[in-house]
């Protein structure tokens, strides 16, 4: 399947749904679909085409429960079952992770949640990530559903990594095409002075992979600037100063405003994004608000990325394809 706009438009017309782009390079709102209902194959095809074309699509006013969320996800792939979740996640639906679990993490390691968040985002770019990017087979897609959101704040932002790659100069594209980078869990975290229980937790559960810096999308054939603010450790074969400078340049390229879209959540909103072709930035403006934000996500199993020359990613530690 290509990302040609005509293909997307034709699929939408055939399905009787409306795909309304919301930004120039990324993001579209899909109207005329009840995700809790029985979706015929033409509607599924239209949604899939829109995700591939626009990288993230949004639905508003949906009435999905946990069972409906999982059933919808299964129309597009195999949901991931995480081996460990927090107490907020629904016990009867192992495919669903409730983001309120994250509020528990800091407390487990002696920190308030806002301190834990600040240490994960101590620079502007560190918060940007794709889901589980340190795995050798990161999820192909994520479907996030809003149950309760604050009356203001809490927006999520996505960046189109195919557009970011295409926007590089030809000499720089040629240079990065052959590079690989280490993605490692927790390298974006800034430790506390002295003993840090969260650092010990990370060291006990290390996950790291060597990914191509430019991956080829398995469905569209697009070249993706496969950078990641939270997980990327080092470009292989380069010195630390060289790697740091180039990674900062590429990350700044990836999150240029024209390649991004920001979404204002409402109860019943659903976002469905291609985790192979995007990074996203979770909100950092709600910790001080006295309003709950309860979101539920299902991730779809992904493949092992391959570079421009066809060489696949390699697991360094902590993951193997298809095993979570």
CSV table of C-alpha atoms in Angstrom, one decimal:
chain,number,residue,atom,x,y,z
A,1,UNK,CA,0.0,0.0,0.0
A,2,UNK,CA,1.3,3.5,-0.8
A,3,UNK,CA,0.7,6.8,0.9
A,4,UNK,CA,-0.6,8.4,-2.3
A,5,UNK,CA,-3.5,10.8,-1.4
A,6,UNK,CA,-5.6,9.5,-4.2
A,7,UNK,CA,-5.5,6.0,-2.7
A,8,UNK,CA,-6.5,7.3,0.7
A,9,UNK,CA,-9.4,9.4,-0.9
A,10,UNK,CA,-10.6,6.5,-2.9
A,11,UNK,CA,-10.7,4.2,0.1
A,12,UNK,CA,-12.6,6.8,2.1
A,13,UNK,CA,-15.2,7.4,-0.6
A,14,UNK,CA,-15.7,3.6,-1.0
A,15,UNK,CA,-16.2,3.3,2.7
A,16,UNK,CA,-18.5,6.3,3.1
A,17,UNK,CA,-16.3,8.0,5.7
A,18,UNK,CA,-14.7,11.4,5.7
A,19,UNK,CA,-11.0,11.9,6.2
A,20,UNK,CA,-10.3,15.5,7.1
A,21,UNK,CA,-6.6,16.5,7.3
A,22,UNK,CA,-5.7,18.7,10.2
A,23,UNK,CA,-2.1,19.7,9.5
A,24,UNK,CA,0.0,19.9,6.3
A,25,UNK,CA,2.2,16.9,6.9
A,26,UNK,CA,0.6,14.8,9.6
A,27,UNK,CA,-2.7,14.1,11.2
A,28,UNK,CA,-6.3,13.6,10.0
A,29,UNK,CA,-9.7,13.4,11.7
A,30,UNK,CA,-12.0,10.6,10.5
A,31,UNK,CA,-15.7,11.2,10.7
A,32,UNK,CA,-18.7,9.0,10.1
A,33,UNK,CA,-17.3,5.9,11.9
A,34,UNK,CA,-18.6,4.2,15.0
A,35,UNK,CA,-15.6,2.3,16.3
A,36,UNK,CA,-17.8,0.2,18.6
A,37,UNK,CA,-19.9,-1.1,15.8
A,38,UNK,CA,-19.3,-3.8,13.3
A,39,UNK,CA,-16.8,-2.4,10.8
A,40,UNK,CA,-16.9,-3.8,7.3
A,41,UNK,CA,-13.7,-4.4,5.4
A,42,UNK,CA,-14.0,-1.2,3.3
A,43,UNK,CA,-14.1,0.9,6.5
A,44,UNK,CA,-11.1,-0.9,7.9
A,45,UNK,CA,-9.2,-0.4,4.6
A,46,UNK,CA,-10.1,3.3,4.6
A,47,UNK,CA,-8.8,3.7,8.2
A,48,UNK,CA,-5.6,1.8,7.4
A,49,UNK,CA,-5.0,3.9,4.3
A,50,UNK,CA,-5.5,7.1,6.3
A,51,UNK,CA,-3.1,5.9,9.0
A,52,UNK,CA,-0.4,5.2,6.4
A,53,UNK,CA,-1.0,8.4,4.6
A,54,UNK,CA,-1.4,10.8,7.6
A,55,UNK,CA,0.6,8.8,10.2
A,56,UNK,CA,-1.9,9.6,13.0
A,57,UNK,CA,-5.7,9.7,12.8
A,58,UNK,CA,-8.2,10.9,15.3
A,59,UNK,CA,-11.8,9.9,16.1
A,60,UNK,CA,-14.1,12.0,18.4
A,61,UNK,CA,-17.2,11.1,20.4
A,62,UNK,CA,-16.6,7.3,20.5
A,63,UNK,CA,-18.1,5.0,23.0
A,64,UNK,CA,-15.6,2.3,23.2
A,65,UNK,CA,-15.3,0.1,26.3
A,66,UNK,CA,-12.3,-2.1,27.0
A,67,UNK,CA,-13.8,-5.0,25.0
A,68,UNK,CA,-14.6,-2.8,22.0
A,69,UNK,CA,-11.1,-1.2,22.2
A,70,UNK,CA,-9.4,-4.6,21.9
A,71,UNK,CA,-11.9,-5.8,19.2
A,72,UNK,CA,-11.2,-2.6,17.1
A,73,UNK,CA,-7.4,-3.1,17.5
A,74,UNK,CA,-7.6,-6.7,16.3
A,75,UNK,CA,-9.0,-5.5,12.9
A,76,UNK,CA,-5.5,-4.1,12.2
A,77,UNK,CA,-3.1,-6.5,13.9
A,78,UNK,CA,-2.2,-8.6,16.9
A,79,UNK,CA,-2.4,-6.7,20.2
A,80,UNK,CA,0.6,-6.8,22.4
A,81,UNK,CA,0.2,-8.4,25.9
A,82,UNK,CA,2.6,-6.7,28.3
A,83,UNK,CA,4.1,-8.9,31.0
A,84,UNK,CA,4.0,-6.2,33.6
A,85,UNK,CA,1.3,-3.5,34.1
A,86,UNK,CA,0.3,-1.2,37.0
A,87,UNK,CA,-2.7,-1.6,39.2
A,88,UNK,CA,-4.8,0.9,37.2
A,89,UNK,CA,-4.9,-1.3,34.1
A,90,UNK,CA,-7.9,-3.6,33.7
A,91,UNK,CA,-7.1,-7.1,34.9
A,92,UNK,CA,-9.5,-8.8,32.6
A,93,UNK,CA,-8.0,-7.2,29.5
A,94,UNK,CA,-4.3,-7.9,29.3
A,95,UNK,CA,-4.0,-6.1,26.0
A,96,UNK,CA,-4.8,-2.7,27.6
A,97,UNK,CA,-2.5,-0.5,29.5
A,98,UNK,CA,-4.0,2.4,31.4
A,99,UNK,CA,-1.7,5.4,31.4
A,100,UNK,CA,-2.6,6.2,35.0
A,101,UNK,CA,-0.2,3.4,35.8
A,102,UNK,CA,2.6,5.9,35.1
A,103,UNK,CA,1.5,8.0,38.1
A,104,UNK,CA,2.6,5.1,40.3
A,105,UNK,CA,6.1,4.8,38.9
A,106,UNK,CA,7.8,7.7,40.7
A,107,UNK,CA,6.3,6.7,44.0
A,108,UNK,CA,7.8,3.2,43.7
A,109,UNK,CA,11.2,4.7,43.6
A,110,UNK,CA,10.9,7.5,46.2
A,111,UNK,CA,9.9,10.4,43.9
A,112,UNK,CA,6.8,12.5,43.3
A,113,UNK,CA,5.4,12.0,39.8
A,114,UNK,CA,6.4,15.5,38.7
A,115,UNK,CA,10.0,14.9,39.7
A,116,UNK,CA,10.1,11.6,37.9
A,117,UNK,CA,8.7,13.3,34.8
A,118,UNK,CA,11.2,16.1,35.0
A,119,UNK,CA,14.1,13.7,35.2
A,120,UNK,CA,12.9,11.9,32.1
A,121,UNK,CA,12.5,15.2,30.2
A,122,UNK,CA,15.5,17.2,31.4
A,123,UNK,CA,16.1,18.6,27.9
A,124,UNK,CA,13.6,19.8,25.3
A,125,UNK,CA,14.0,16.8,23.0
A,126,UNK,CA,14.3,14.0,25.5
A,127,UNK,CA,10.5,13.5,25.9
A,128,UNK,CA,10.0,12.6,22.2
A,129,UNK,CA,9.8,8.9,21.6
A,130,UNK,CA,8.1,6.1,19.8
A,131,UNK,CA,6.6,3.4,22.0
A,132,UNK,CA,9.0,0.8,23.2
A,133,UNK,CA,11.7,2.0,20.8
A,134,UNK,CA,14.5,0.1,22.6
A,135,UNK,CA,13.0,-3.3,21.6
A,136,UNK,CA,14.2,-5.1,18.5
A,137,UNK,CA,10.6,-5.2,17.3
A,138,UNK,CA,8.9,-2.0,18.4
A,139,UNK,CA,5.1,-2.0,18.1
A,140,UNK,CA,3.7,-1.2,14.7
A,141,UNK,CA,0.9,1.0,15.9
A,142,UNK,CA,-0.7,2.4,19.1
A,143,UNK,CA,-4.4,3.1,19.7
A,144,UNK,CA,-5.0,5.4,22.6
A,145,UNK,CA,-8.5,6.1,24.0
A,146,UNK,CA,-9.4,9.0,26.4
A,147,UNK,CA,-11.7,8.2,29.2
A,148,UNK,CA,-11.3,11.2,31.5
A,149,UNK,CA,-9.3,14.3,30.5
A,150,UNK,CA,-8.7,17.7,32.2
A,151,UNK,CA,-10.8,20.7,30.9
A,152,UNK,CA,-7.6,22.2,29.6
A,153,UNK,CA,-4.0,21.0,29.0
A,154,UNK,CA,-3.0,17.4,28.4
A,155,UNK,CA,-2.5,17.6,24.6
A,156,UNK,CA,-0.4,15.1,22.8
A,157,UNK,CA,1.9,16.0,19.8
A,158,UNK,CA,3.2,13.7,17.0
A,159,UNK,CA,5.9,14.2,14.4
A,160,UNK,CA,6.1,12.7,10.9
A,161,UNK,CA,9.5,11.0,10.6
A,162,UNK,CA,9.0,10.3,6.9
A,163,UNK,CA,8.5,14.0,6.2
A,164,UNK,CA,11.5,14.8,8.4
A,165,UNK,CA,13.7,12.5,6.4
A,166,UNK,CA,12.5,13.9,3.1
A,167,UNK,CA,13.2,17.4,4.3
A,168,UNK,CA,16.9,16.8,4.8
A,169,UNK,CA,19.3,17.9,2.2
A,170,UNK,CA,20.4,15.2,-0.3
A,171,UNK,CA,24.0,15.0,1.0
A,172,UNK,CA,22.7,14.5,4.6
A,173,UNK,CA,20.2,11.9,3.5
A,174,UNK,CA,23.0,10.0,1.8
A,175,UNK,CA,25.1,10.2,4.9
A,176,UNK,CA,22.5,9.0,7.4
A,177,UNK,CA,21.1,6.2,5.1
A,178,UNK,CA,24.0,3.9,6.1
A,179,UNK,CA,24.2,4.6,9.8
A,180,UNK,CA,22.8,2.6,12.8
A,181,UNK,CA,22.1,3.8,16.3
A,182,UNK,CA,21.8,2.2,19.7
A,183,UNK,CA,18.4,2.6,21.4
A,184,UNK,CA,18.5,1.8,25.1
A,185,UNK,CA,15.9,1.9,27.8
A,186,UNK,CA,16.4,4.8,30.2
A,187,UNK,CA,19.2,6.7,28.6
A,188,UNK,CA,17.1,9.8,28.6
A,189,UNK,CA,16.6,9.7,32.4
A,190,UNK,CA,18.6,12.1,34.5
A,191,UNK,CA,19.6,10.3,37.8
A,192,UNK,CA,19.1,11.7,41.2
A,193,UNK,CA,22.3,12.6,43.2
A,194,UNK,CA,23.6,9.6,45.1
A,195,UNK,CA,21.6,6.3,45.2
A,196,UNK,CA,18.7,6.3,42.7
A,197,UNK,CA,16.3,3.3,43.0
A,198,UNK,CA,15.0,4.0,39.5
A,199,UNK,CA,18.5,3.7,37.9
A,200,UNK,CA,18.9,0.3,39.7
A,201,UNK,CA,15.5,-0.7,38.3
A,202,UNK,CA,16.6,0.2,34.8
A,203,UNK,CA,19.9,-1.6,35.1
A,204,UNK,CA,18.1,-4.7,36.2
A,205,UNK,CA,15.7,-4.6,33.2
A,206,UNK,CA,17.9,-3.4,30.4
A,207,UNK,CA,16.5,-3.4,26.9
A,208,UNK,CA,18.7,-2.2,24.0
A,209,UNK,CA,18.8,-2.7,20.2
A,210,UNK,CA,20.8,-1.5,17.3
A,211,UNK,CA,18.4,0.1,14.8
A,212,UNK,CA,19.0,1.6,11.4
A,213,UNK,CA,19.0,5.4,11.6
A,214,UNK,CA,16.9,5.3,8.5
A,215,UNK,CA,14.4,2.5,8.3
A,216,UNK,CA,12.3,1.5,5.3
A,217,UNK,CA,8.6,1.4,6.1
A,218,UNK,CA,7.4,-2.2,5.5
A,219,UNK,CA,4.1,-1.2,4.0
A,220,UNK,CA,4.7,2.1,2.2
A,221,UNK,CA,8.4,1.8,1.3
A,222,UNK,CA,9.0,5.3,2.7
A,223,UNK,CA,12.3,6.1,4.3
A,224,UNK,CA,11.9,7.0,8.0
A,225,UNK,CA,14.3,9.1,10.0
A,226,UNK,CA,14.3,6.6,12.9
A,227,UNK,CA,15.4,8.9,15.7
A,228,UNK,CA,14.1,8.8,19.3
A,229,UNK,CA,14.7,11.4,21.9
A,230,UNK,CA,14.2,9.2,25.0
A,231,UNK,CA,15.9,6.0,23.8
A,232,UNK,CA,18.7,6.8,21.4
A,233,UNK,CA,22.1,6.3,23.0
A,234,UNK,CA,24.8,6.5,20.4
A,235,UNK,CA,25.3,6.3,16.6
A,236,UNK,CA,27.5,3.3,15.9
A,237,UNK,CA,30.9,4.0,14.5
A,238,UNK,CA,31.0,7.7,15.5
A,239,UNK,CA,32.7,9.3,18.4
A,240,UNK,CA,30.6,10.7,21.3
A,241,UNK,CA,30.9,14.3,20.2
A,242,UNK,CA,30.1,13.5,16.6
A,243,UNK,CA,27.2,11.3,17.6
A,244,UNK,CA,25.8,13.9,20.0
A,245,UNK,CA,25.9,16.7,17.4
A,246,UNK,CA,24.4,14.7,14.6
A,247,UNK,CA,21.6,13.3,16.8
A,248,UNK,CA,20.7,16.7,18.1
A,249,UNK,CA,20.5,18.0,14.5
A,250,UNK,CA,18.3,15.1,13.4
A,251,UNK,CA,16.0,15.3,16.4
A,252,UNK,CA,15.6,19.1,15.9
A,253,UNK,CA,14.8,18.3,12.2
A,254,UNK,CA,12.2,15.6,13.2
A,255,UNK,CA,10.2,17.9,15.5
A,256,UNK,CA,10.2,21.1,13.4
A,257,UNK,CA,6.7,22.5,13.8
A,258,UNK,CA,5.7,22.0,10.2
A,259,UNK,CA,6.2,18.2,10.7
A,260,UNK,CA,4.0,18.0,13.8
A,261,UNK,CA,0.4,17.9,14.8
A,262,UNK,CA,-1.1,18.6,18.3
A,263,UNK,CA,-4.3,17.0,19.5
A,264,UNK,CA,-6.8,18.4,22.1
A,265,UNK,CA,-8.3,15.4,23.8
A,266,UNK,CA,-12.0,15.0,24.8
A,267,UNK,CA,-13.6,12.1,26.6
A,268,UNK,CA,-14.3,9.5,23.9
A,269,UNK,CA,-11.5,10.7,21.7
A,270,UNK,CA,-9.3,8.0,20.0
A,271,UNK,CA,-5.9,8.5,18.4
A,272,UNK,CA,-4.5,5.7,16.1
A,273,UNK,CA,-0.9,6.2,15.0
A,274,UNK,CA,1.8,4.5,13.0
A,275,UNK,CA,4.5,3.9,15.6
A,276,UNK,CA,7.0,3.0,12.8
A,277,UNK,CA,6.8,6.5,11.2
A,278,UNK,CA,6.2,8.8,14.1
A,279,UNK,CA,7.5,10.1,17.4
A,280,UNK,CA,5.2,11.6,20.0
A,281,UNK,CA,5.4,13.8,23.0
A,282,UNK,CA,3.1,13.1,25.9
A,283,UNK,CA,1.8,16.1,27.8
A,284,UNK,CA,3.9,17.7,30.5
A,285,UNK,CA,1.5,20.4,31.6
A,286,UNK,CA,-1.0,18.4,33.8
A,287,UNK,CA,1.0,17.3,36.9
A,288,UNK,CA,0.1,20.5,38.8
A,289,UNK,CA,-3.6,20.4,37.7
A,290,UNK,CA,-6.1,18.9,40.1
A,291,UNK,CA,-7.9,17.0,37.3
A,292,UNK,CA,-7.6,13.3,36.4
A,293,UNK,CA,-6.3,12.2,33.0
A,294,UNK,CA,-7.2,8.5,32.4
A,295,UNK,CA,-6.2,7.1,29.0
A,296,UNK,CA,-6.1,3.5,27.8
A,297,UNK,CA,-3.8,2.2,25.1
A,298,UNK,CA,-3.5,-1.0,23.0
A,299,UNK,CA,-0.3,-1.5,21.0
A,300,UNK,CA,-0.1,-3.7,17.9
A,301,UNK,CA,2.8,-6.1,17.4
A,302,UNK,CA,5.5,-4.9,15.0
A,303,UNK,CA,8.3,-6.2,12.9
A,304,UNK,CA,12.0,-5.9,13.1
A,305,UNK,CA,13.0,-2.7,11.3
A,306,UNK,CA,15.2,-2.9,8.2
A,307,UNK,CA,17.6,-0.3,6.9
A,308,UNK,CA,18.0,1.1,3.4
A,309,UNK,CA,20.4,-1.8,2.5
A,310,UNK,CA,17.9,-4.3,3.9
A,311,UNK,CA,19.9,-5.1,7.1
A,312,UNK,CA,17.6,-5.7,10.0
A,313,UNK,CA,17.9,-4.3,13.5
A,314,UNK,CA,19.8,-6.4,16.1
A,315,UNK,CA,18.9,-7.1,19.7
A,316,UNK,CA,21.6,-6.2,22.1
A,317,UNK,CA,19.8,-7.2,25.3
A,318,UNK,CA,16.4,-7.6,26.8
A,319,UNK,CA,14.1,-8.4,23.8
A,320,UNK,CA,13.6,-10.8,21.0
A,321,UNK,CA,11.0,-10.7,18.1
A,322,UNK,CA,7.5,-11.6,19.1
A,323,UNK,CA,8.3,-12.2,22.8
A,324,UNK,CA,7.1,-9.5,25.4
